[in-house]
Coordinates of C-alpha atoms in Angstrom, one line a residue:
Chain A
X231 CA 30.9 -6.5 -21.9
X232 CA 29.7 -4.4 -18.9
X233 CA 26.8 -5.3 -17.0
X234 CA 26.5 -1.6 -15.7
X235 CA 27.3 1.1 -17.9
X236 CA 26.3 5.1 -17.3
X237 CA 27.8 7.9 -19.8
X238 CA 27.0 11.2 -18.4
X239 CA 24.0 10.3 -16.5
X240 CA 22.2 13.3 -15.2
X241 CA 18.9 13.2 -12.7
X242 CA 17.3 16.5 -11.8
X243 CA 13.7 16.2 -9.5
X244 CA 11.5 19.4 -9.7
X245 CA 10.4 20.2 -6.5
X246 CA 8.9 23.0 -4.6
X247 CA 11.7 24.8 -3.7
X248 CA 13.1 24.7 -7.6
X249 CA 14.9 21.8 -9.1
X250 CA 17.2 19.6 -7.2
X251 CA 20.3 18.2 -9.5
X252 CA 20.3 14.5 -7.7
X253 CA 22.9 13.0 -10.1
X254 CA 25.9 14.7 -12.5
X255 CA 27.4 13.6 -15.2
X256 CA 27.5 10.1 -13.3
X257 CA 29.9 7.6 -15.7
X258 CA 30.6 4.1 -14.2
X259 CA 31.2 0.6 -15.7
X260 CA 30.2 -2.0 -13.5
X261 CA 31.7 -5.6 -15.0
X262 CA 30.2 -8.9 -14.8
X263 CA 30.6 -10.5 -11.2
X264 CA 32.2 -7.4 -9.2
X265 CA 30.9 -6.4 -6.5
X266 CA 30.8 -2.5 -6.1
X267 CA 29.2 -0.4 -3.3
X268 CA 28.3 3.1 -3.5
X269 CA 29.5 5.1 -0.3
X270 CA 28.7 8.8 0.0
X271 CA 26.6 10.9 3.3
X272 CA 22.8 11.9 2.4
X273 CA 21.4 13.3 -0.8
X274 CA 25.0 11.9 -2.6
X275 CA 22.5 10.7 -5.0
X276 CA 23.7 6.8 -4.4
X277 CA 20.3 5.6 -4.1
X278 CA 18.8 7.4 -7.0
X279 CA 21.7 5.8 -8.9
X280 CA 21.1 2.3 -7.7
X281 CA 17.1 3.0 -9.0
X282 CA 18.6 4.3 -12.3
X283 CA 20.0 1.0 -12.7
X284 CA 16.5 -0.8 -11.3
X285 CA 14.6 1.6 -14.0
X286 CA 12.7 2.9 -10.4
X287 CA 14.0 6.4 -11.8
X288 CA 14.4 8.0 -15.1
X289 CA 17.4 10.2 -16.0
X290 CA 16.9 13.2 -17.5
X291 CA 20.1 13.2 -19.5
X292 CA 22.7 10.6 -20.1
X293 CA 22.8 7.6 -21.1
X294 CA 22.7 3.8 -18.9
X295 CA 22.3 0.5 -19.7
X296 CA 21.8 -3.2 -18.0
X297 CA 22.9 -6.1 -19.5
X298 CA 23.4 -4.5 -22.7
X299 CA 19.9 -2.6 -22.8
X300 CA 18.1 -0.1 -21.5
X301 CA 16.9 -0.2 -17.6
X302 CA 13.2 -0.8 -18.5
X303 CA 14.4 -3.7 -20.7
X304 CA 16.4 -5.3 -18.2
X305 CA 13.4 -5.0 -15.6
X306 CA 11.1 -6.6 -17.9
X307 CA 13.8 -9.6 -18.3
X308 CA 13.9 -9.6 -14.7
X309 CA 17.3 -8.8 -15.1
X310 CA 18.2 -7.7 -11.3
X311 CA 16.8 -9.0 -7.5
X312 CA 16.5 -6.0 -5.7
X313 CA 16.7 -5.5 -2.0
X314 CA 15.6 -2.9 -0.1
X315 CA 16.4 -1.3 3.5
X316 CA 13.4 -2.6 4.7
X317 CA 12.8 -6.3 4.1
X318 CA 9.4 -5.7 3.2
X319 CA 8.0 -9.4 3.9
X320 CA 4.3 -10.0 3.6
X321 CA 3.1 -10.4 7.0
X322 CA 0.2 -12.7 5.8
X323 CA 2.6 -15.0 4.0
X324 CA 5.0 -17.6 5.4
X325 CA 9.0 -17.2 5.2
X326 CA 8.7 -19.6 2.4
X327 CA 5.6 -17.8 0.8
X328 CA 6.8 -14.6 0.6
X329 CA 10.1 -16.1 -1.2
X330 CA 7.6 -18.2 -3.2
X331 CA 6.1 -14.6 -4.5
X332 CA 8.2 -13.3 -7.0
X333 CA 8.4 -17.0 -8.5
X334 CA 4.6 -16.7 -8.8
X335 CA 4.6 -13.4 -10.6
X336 CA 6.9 -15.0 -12.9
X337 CA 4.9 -18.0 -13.8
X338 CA 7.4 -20.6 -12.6
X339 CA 6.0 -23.8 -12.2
X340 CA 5.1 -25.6 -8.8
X341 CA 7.8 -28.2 -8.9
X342 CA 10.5 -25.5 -9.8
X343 CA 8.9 -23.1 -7.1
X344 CA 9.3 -25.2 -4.5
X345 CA 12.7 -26.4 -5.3
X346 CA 14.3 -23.4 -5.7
X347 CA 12.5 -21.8 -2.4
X348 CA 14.4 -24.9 -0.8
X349 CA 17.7 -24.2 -2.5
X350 CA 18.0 -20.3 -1.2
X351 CA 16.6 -21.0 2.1
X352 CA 19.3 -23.3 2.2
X353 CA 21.9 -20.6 1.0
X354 CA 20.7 -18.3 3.7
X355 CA 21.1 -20.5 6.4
X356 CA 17.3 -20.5 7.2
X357 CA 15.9 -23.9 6.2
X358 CA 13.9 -24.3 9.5
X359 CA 12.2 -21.2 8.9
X360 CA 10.2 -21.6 6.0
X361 CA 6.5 -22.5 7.9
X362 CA 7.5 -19.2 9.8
X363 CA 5.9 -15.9 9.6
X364 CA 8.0 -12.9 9.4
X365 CA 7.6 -11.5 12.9
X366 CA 8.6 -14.7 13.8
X367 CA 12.2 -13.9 12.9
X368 CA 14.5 -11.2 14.0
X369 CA 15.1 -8.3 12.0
X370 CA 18.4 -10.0 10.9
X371 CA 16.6 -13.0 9.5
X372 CA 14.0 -11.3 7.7
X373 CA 17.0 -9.3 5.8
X374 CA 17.9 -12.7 4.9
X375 CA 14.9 -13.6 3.8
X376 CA 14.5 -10.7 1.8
X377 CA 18.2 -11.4 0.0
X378 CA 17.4 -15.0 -0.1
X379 CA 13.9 -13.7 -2.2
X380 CA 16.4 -11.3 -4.3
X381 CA 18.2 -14.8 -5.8
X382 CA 15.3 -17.0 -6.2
X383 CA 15.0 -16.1 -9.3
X384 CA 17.7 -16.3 -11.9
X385 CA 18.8 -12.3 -12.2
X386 CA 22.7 -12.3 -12.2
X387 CA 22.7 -8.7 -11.0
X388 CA 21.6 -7.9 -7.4
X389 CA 20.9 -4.5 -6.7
X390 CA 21.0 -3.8 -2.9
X391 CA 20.0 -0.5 -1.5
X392 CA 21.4 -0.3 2.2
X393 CA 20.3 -3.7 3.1
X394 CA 21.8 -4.0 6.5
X395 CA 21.7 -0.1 7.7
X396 CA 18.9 -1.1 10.3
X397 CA 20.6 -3.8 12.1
X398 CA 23.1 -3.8 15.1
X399 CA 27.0 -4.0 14.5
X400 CA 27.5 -7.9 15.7
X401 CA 24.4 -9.3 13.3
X402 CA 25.7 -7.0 10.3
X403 CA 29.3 -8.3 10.4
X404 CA 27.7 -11.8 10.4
X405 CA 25.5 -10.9 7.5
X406 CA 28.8 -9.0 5.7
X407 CA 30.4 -12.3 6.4
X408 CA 27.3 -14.3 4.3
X409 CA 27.2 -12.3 1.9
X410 CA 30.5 -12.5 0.7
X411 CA 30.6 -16.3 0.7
X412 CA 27.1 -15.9 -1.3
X413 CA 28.5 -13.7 -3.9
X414 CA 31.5 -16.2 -4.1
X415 CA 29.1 -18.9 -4.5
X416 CA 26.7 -17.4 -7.0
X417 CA 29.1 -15.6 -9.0
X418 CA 26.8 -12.4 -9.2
X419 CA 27.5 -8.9 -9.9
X420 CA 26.2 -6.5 -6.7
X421 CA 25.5 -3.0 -6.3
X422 CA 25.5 -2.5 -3.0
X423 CA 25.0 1.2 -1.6
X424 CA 26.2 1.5 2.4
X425 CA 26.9 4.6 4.8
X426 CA 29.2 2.2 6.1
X427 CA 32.9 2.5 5.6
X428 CA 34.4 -0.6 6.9
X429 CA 31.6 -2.1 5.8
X430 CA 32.3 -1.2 1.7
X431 CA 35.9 -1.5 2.1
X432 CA 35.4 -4.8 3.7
X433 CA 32.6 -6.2 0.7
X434 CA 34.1 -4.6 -2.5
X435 CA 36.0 -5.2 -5.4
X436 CA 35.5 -1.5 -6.2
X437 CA 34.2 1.0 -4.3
X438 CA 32.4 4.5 -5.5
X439 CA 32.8 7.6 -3.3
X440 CA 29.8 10.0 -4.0
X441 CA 29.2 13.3 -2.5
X442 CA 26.3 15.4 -2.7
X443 CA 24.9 18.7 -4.2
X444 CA 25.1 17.8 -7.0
X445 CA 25.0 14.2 -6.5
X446 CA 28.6 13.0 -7.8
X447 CA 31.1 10.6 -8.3
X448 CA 34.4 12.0 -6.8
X449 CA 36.5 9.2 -6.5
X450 CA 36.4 5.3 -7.7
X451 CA 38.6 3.1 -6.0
X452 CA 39.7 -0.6 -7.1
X453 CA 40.3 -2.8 -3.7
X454 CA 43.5 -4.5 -3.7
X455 CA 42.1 -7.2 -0.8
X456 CA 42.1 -10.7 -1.9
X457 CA 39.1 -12.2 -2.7
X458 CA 39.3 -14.5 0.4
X459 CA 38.3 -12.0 3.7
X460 CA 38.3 -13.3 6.4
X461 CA 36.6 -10.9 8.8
X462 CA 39.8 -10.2 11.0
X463 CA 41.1 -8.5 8.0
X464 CA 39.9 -5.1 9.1
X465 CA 43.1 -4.9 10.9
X466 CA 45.0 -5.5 8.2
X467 CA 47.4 -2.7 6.9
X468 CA 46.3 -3.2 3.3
X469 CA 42.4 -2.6 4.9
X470 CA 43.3 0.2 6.6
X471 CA 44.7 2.0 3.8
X472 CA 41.5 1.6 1.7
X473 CA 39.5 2.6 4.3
X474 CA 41.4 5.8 4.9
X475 CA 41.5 6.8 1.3
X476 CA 37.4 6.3 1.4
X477 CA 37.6 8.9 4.0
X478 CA 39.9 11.1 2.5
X479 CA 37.4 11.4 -0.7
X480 CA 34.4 11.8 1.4
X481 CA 36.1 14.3 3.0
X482 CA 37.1 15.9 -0.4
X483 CA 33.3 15.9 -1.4
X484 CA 32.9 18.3 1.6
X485 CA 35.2 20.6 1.1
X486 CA 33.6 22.2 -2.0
X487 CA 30.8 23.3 0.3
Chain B
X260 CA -13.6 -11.9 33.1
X261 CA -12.1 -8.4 35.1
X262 CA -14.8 -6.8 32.7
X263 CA -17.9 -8.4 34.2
X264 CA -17.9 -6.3 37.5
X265 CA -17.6 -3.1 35.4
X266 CA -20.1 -4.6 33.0
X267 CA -22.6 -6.0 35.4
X268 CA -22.7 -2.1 37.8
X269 CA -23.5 -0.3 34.4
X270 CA -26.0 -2.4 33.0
X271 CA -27.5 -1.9 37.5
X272 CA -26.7 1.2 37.2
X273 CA -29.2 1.5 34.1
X274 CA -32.3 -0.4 35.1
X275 CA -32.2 1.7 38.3
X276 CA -32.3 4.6 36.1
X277 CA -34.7 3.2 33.9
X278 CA -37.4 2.0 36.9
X279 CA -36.9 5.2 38.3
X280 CA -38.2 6.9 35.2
X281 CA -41.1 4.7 35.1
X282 CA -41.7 5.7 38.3
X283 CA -41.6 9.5 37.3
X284 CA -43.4 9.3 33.7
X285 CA -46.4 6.5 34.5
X286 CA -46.9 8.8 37.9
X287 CA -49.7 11.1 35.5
X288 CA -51.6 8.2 34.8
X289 CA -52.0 6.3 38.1
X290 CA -52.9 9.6 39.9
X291 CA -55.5 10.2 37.2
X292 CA -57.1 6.9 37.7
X293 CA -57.2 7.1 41.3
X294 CA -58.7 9.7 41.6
X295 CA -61.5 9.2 39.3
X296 CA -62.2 5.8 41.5
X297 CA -61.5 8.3 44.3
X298 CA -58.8 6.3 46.2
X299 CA -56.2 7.7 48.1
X300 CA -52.6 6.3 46.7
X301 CA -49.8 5.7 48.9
X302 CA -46.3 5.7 47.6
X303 CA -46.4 1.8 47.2
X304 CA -49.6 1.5 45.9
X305 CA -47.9 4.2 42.8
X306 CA -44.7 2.5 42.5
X307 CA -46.7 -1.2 42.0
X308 CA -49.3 0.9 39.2
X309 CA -46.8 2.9 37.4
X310 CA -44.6 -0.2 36.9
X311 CA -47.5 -2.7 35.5
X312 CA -49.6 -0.5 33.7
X313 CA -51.1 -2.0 30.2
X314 CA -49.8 1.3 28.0
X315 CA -47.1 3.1 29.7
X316 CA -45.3 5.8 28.7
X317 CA -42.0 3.9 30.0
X318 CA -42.6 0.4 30.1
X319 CA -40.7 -1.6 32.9
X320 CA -37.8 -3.6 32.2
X321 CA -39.6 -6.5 33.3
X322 CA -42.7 -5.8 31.9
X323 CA -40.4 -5.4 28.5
X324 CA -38.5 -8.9 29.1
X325 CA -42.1 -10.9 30.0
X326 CA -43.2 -9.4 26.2
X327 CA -40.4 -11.0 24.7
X328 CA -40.3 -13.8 26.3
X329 CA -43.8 -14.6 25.5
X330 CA -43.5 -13.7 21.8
X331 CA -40.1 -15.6 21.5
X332 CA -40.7 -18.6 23.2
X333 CA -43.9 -19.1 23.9
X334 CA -45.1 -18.3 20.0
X335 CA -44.9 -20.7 17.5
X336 CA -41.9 -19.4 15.1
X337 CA -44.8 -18.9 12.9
X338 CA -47.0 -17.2 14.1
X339 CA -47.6 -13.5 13.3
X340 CA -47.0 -12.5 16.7
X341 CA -44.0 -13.9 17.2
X342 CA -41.0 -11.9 17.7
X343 CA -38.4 -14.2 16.3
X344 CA -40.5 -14.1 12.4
X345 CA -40.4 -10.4 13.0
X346 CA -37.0 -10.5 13.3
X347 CA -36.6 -13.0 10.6
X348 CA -38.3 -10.6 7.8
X349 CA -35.9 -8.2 9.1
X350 CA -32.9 -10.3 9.2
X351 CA -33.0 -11.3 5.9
X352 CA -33.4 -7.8 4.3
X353 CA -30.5 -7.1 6.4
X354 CA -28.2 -10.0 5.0
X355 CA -29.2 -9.5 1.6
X356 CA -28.7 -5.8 1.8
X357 CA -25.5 -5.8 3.6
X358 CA -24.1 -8.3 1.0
X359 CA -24.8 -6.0 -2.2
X360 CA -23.6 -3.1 0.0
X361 CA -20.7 -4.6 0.3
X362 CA -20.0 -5.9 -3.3
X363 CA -21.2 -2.3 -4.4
X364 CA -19.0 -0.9 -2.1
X365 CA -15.6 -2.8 -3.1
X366 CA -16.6 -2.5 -6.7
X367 CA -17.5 1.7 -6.2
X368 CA -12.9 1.0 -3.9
X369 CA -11.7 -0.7 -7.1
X370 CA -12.6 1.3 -9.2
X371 CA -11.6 4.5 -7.4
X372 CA -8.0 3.0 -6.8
X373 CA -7.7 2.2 -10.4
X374 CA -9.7 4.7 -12.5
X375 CA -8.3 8.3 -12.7
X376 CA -11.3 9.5 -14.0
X377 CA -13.3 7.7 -11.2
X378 CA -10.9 8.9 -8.5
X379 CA -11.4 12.2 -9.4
X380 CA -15.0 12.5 -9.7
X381 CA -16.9 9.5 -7.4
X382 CA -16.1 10.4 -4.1
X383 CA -18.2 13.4 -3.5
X384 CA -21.1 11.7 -5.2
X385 CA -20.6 8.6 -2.7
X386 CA -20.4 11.6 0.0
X387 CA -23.5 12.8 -0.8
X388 CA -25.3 10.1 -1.0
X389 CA -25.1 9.9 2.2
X390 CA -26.5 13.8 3.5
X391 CA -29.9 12.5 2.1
X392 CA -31.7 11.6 5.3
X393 CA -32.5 8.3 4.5
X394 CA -36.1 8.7 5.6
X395 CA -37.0 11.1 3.3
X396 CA -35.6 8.7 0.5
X397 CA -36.8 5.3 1.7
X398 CA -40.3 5.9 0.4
X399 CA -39.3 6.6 -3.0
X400 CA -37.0 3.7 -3.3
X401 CA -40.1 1.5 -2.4
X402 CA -42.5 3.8 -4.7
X403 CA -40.2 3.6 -7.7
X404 CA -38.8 0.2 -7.1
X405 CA -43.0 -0.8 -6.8
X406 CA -44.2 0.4 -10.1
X407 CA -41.3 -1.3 -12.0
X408 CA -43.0 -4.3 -10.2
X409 CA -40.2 -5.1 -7.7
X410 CA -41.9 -5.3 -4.5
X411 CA -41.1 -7.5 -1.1
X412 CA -37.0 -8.2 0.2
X413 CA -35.3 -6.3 -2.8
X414 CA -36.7 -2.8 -2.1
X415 CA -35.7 -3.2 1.9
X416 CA -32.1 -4.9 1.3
X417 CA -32.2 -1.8 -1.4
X418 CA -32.2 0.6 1.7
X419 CA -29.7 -1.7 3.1
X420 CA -27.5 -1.3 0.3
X421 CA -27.7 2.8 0.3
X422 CA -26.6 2.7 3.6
X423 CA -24.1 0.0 3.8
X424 CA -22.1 1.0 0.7
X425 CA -20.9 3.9 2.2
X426 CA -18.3 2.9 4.7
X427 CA -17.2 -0.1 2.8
X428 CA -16.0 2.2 0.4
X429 CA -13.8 4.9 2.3
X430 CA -12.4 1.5 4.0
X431 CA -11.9 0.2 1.0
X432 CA -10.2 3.0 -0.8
X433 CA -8.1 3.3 2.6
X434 CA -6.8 0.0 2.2
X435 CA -6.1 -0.3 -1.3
X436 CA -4.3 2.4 -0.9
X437 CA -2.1 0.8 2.3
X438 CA 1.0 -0.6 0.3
X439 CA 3.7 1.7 1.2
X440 CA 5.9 2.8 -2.1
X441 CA 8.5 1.0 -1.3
X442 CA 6.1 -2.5 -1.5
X443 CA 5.3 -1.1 -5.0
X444 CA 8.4 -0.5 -6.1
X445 CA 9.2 -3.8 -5.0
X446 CA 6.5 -4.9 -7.3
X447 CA 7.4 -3.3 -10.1
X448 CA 11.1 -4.8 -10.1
X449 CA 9.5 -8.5 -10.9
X450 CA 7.0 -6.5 -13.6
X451 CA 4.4 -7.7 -11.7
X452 CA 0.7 -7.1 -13.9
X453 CA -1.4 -5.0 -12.8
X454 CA -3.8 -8.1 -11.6
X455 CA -1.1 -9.6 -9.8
X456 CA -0.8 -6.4 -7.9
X457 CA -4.4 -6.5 -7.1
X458 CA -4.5 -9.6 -5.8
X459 CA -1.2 -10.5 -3.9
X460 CA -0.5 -7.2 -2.5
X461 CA -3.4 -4.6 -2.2
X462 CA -6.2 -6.9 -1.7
X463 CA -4.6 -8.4 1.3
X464 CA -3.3 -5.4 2.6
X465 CA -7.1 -4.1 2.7
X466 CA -8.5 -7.0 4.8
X467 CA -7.6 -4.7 8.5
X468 CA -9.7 -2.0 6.8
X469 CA -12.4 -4.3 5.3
X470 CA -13.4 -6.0 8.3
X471 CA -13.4 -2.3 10.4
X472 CA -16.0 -1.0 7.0
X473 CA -17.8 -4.9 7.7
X474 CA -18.9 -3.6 11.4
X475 CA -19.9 -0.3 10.4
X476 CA -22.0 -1.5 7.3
X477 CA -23.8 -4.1 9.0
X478 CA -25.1 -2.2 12.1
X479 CA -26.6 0.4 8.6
X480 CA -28.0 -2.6 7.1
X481 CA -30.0 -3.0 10.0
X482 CA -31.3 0.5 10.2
X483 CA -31.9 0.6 6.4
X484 CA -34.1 -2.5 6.5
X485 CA -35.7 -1.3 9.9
X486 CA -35.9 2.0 8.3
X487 CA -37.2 0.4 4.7
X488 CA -40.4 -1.4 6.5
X489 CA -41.6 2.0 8.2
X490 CA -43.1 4.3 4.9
X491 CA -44.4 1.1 3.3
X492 CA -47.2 -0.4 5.5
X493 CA -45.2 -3.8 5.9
X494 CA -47.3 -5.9 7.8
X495 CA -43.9 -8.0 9.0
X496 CA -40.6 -6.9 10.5
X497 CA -39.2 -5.0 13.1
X498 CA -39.9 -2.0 11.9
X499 CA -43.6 -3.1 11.3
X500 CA -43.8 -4.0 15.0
X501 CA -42.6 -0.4 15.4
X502 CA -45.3 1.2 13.5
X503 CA -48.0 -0.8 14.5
X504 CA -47.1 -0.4 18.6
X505 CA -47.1 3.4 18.0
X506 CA -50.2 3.3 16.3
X507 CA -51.9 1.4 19.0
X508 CA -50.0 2.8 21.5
X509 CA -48.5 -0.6 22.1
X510 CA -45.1 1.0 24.4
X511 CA -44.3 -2.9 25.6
X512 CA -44.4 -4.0 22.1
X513 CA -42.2 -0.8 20.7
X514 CA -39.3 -1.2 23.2
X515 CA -39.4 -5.5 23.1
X516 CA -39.2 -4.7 18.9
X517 CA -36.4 -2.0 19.8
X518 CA -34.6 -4.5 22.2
X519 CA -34.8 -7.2 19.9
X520 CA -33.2 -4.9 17.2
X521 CA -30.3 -4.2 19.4
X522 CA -29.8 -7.7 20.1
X523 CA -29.8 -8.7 16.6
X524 CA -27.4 -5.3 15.5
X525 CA -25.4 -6.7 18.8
X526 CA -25.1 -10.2 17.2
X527 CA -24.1 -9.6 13.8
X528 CA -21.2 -6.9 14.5
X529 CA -19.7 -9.8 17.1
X530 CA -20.5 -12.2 14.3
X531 CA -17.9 -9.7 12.1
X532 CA -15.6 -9.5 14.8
X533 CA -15.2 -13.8 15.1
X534 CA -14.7 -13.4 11.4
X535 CA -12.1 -10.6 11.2
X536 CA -10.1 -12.5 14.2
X537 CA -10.4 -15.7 12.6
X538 CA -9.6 -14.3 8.9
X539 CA -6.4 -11.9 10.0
X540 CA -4.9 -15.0 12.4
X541 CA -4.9 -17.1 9.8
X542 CA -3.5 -14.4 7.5
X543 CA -0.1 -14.0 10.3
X544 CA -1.5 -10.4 10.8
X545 CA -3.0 -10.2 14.5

């Protein structure tokens, strides 16, 4: 069964200046424990599908569903761990409280709280850091925090919306480098929406080209890399040829201007 | 401690202003009695009068500071003439004022954040309230509040309350409203409840705006209850020392009650401050 599946998903905002088609006849499976990232330049619509999928917008036509049901649903299983571009820590909590949180909203108990804070601080690599407060960290490690927050409860899909598009080249290849282990690890299925070439190619087991006006998908394209990446594997022939066919759709989206 | 030079040549730089004006406004009176007595008054002679007279239009500074150091310290704390039961009476209205202000005032927030209805149609009601002068409506608080049979701290504190509400409010409803959308969104993907919103997200995200409301409120609370004891006759209180200095023409005794006022206004704001430092420190935010 797919995790992810849109039929003919259409999203049209009314605005000011008339109405603004942000996603077309969008179809896409998404099965369990790929990882798929959603390349495209502005207004593509990749976002707006990612909050499709987090029921954080409604489509206007189409169909979608998560897990089997609908969006809203899902959410309400707490279904997905979302991240944002901005890691959005409370400043008044601790690196440890502010993963604590969404525990606490859930109603798990104290014991289980704790342990489980312990066991993604652990997979993040920031154990020391939990009696820390977020501007005690660098960006980079509040971006973990923020992913480590995303898994501390038990949602099999992670939803992440340009999580690393603020941070410098050297700390997001590190964090690229993580995240792949953590997705080996955990066995989850990611969305994962990027500006990023390299960095899609380099992630994904399938990778979504989208171009905008309308928001589209123009091209979908399975990765044949091994599941093992190391990181010099960028200059692999095999890498390169991905990457270039990337840029040959998102070039294609263009040309219909 | 680079502030106390800067400090210490304003606060010269006033009491040279201030015995100059003595000098200047008591000048009528000590040429008037000298020349009934017919002396002839040299320049010293004026400046020593005009600066020690027993009800001068400008009192001294240190004609003001003996006053209250006489009726702080050297009174009994309960005696009627002392300053510090004067200030007492006051204080309390002031506390008790400030704190239903303030629970008025997050109540008036809450429900402005939550309530559609409330959102749309409180806040000019809230803004009015506060174009009334509050000397016009003092009286009728204490009149109506009087022949319901409260009388004594509650109609004061009431005043307090009118006046204290107000910025508490338009901080609060500031604050409430500080969670950016993507901390809601956020929110909304663990189907948070609506309480849980409240009280994990926008409650603490208000405390930078509460505490700013806190200052503002409590130097109101002070005027209200200061205010609240002029219309009514009080016979204790600030504003009672006021009143009865102006009717006897008591100058020393208006500006030590005004001074005193300021002090007290000074106090409690700083108080807020040590609070709001304390509070967002231990909250990781300052």
């Amino acid at each position: 069964m797919n995790v992810i599946g849109a039929r003919n998903l259409n999203l049209t905002f009314q605005t000011k200046d008339g109405p603004v088609q942000a996603l077309k006849d969008v179809s896409l499976d998404i099965g369990k424990g790929e990882f798929v990232s959603f390349i495209g330049p502005s207004g593509c619509g990749k976002t707006t599908f990612l909050r499709c999928m987090a029921d954080l917008e409604h489509p206007t036509g189409g169909e979608i569903s998560v897990n089997g049901v609908s969006p809203e649903e899902a959410r309400k299983a707490r279904a997905y761990g979302y991240v944002f571009q901005a890691a959005g820590l409370y400043p008044w909590r601790t690196i440890g409280g502010n993963i604590r949180l969404p525990l606490e909203i859930m109603g798990y108990s104290k014991a289980e709280q704790q342990e489980r804070v312990a066991r993604v601080l652990e997979l993040v690599e920031l154990s020391a850091f939990e009696k820390k407060y977020p501007w005690q960290l660098s960006g980079g490690m509040q971006q973990r925090a923020s992913i480590a927050r995303a898994l501390a409860f038990d949602a099999d899909i992670l939803l992440m919306d340009e999580p690393f598009g603020a941070l410098d080249e050297i700390v997001r290849d590190h964090l690229n480098e993580q995240l792949l282990q953590l997705w080996r690890r955990t066995e989850k299925t990611i969305a994962f929406v990027t500006h990023s070439i390299p960095e899609a190619v380099y992630l994904s087991t399938k990778i979504v080209v989208m171009s905008p006006r309308p928001g589209r998908i123009t091209d979908v394209i399975e990765s044949p890399l091994p599941t093992e990446r190391p990181l010099d594997i960028r200059d692999s022939p095999e890498f390169l040829e991905v990457a270039h066919r990337v840029r040959e759709g998102l070039r294609a989206g263009h040309l219909d201007d | 401690m680079r502030s106390v030079l800067p400090v210490l040549t304003v606060v010269a730089g006033i009491f040279v202003i201030w015995y100059l004006a003595a000098i200047w406004l008591n000048a009528a009176w000590a040429y008037d009695k000298a020349s009934r007595t017919g002396e002839e008054l040299g320049f010293v002679m004026l400046v020593a009068d005009t600066w020690s007279q027993d009800k001068p239009k400008l009192p001294a500074p240190h004609q003001v500071g003996a006053e209250i150091w006489d009726t702080t310290v050297e009174k009994k704390i309960s005696s009627k003439r002392s300053l510090i039961y004067h200030s007492w009476i006051t204080l309390s209205a002031t506390l008790l004022g400030f704190a239903l202000g303030t629970g008025l005032g997050i109540a008036l927030a809450v429900g402005i954040v939550y309530n559609r209805t409330m959102d749309m149609s409180v806040m000019p009601w809230v803004i009015a309230s506060q174009t009334i002068p509050i000397l016009a409506i003092a009286p009728m608080i204490i009149v109506v509040l009087n022949a319901v049979g409260i009388s004594g701290l509650l109609p004061k504190a009431m005043i307090s309350m009118y006046l204290s509400f107000f910025p508490v409010v338009v901080g609060m409803v500031k604050g409430l409203r500080s969670p950016d959308a993507m901390q809601l969104d956020q929110m909304r993907t663990w189907n948070a409840s609506p309480s849980q919103m409240f009280w994990r997200l926008r409650l603490p995200s208000s405390m930078p705006y509460l505490f700013t409301s806190l200052k503002i409120g409590m130097a109101a609370s002070l005027v209200g209850a200061i205010v609240g004891e002029l219309p009514t006759g009080a016979v204790a209180g600030l504003g009672a020392r006021l009143l009865a200095g102006s009717y006897y023409g008591q100058t020393i005794q208006i500006w030590s009650a005004l001074i005193m006022a300021a002090v007290l206004a000074a106090a409690l704001v700083a108080l807020i401050g040590l609070m709001q430092r304390i509070t967002l420190k231990r909250m990781g935010m300052a």
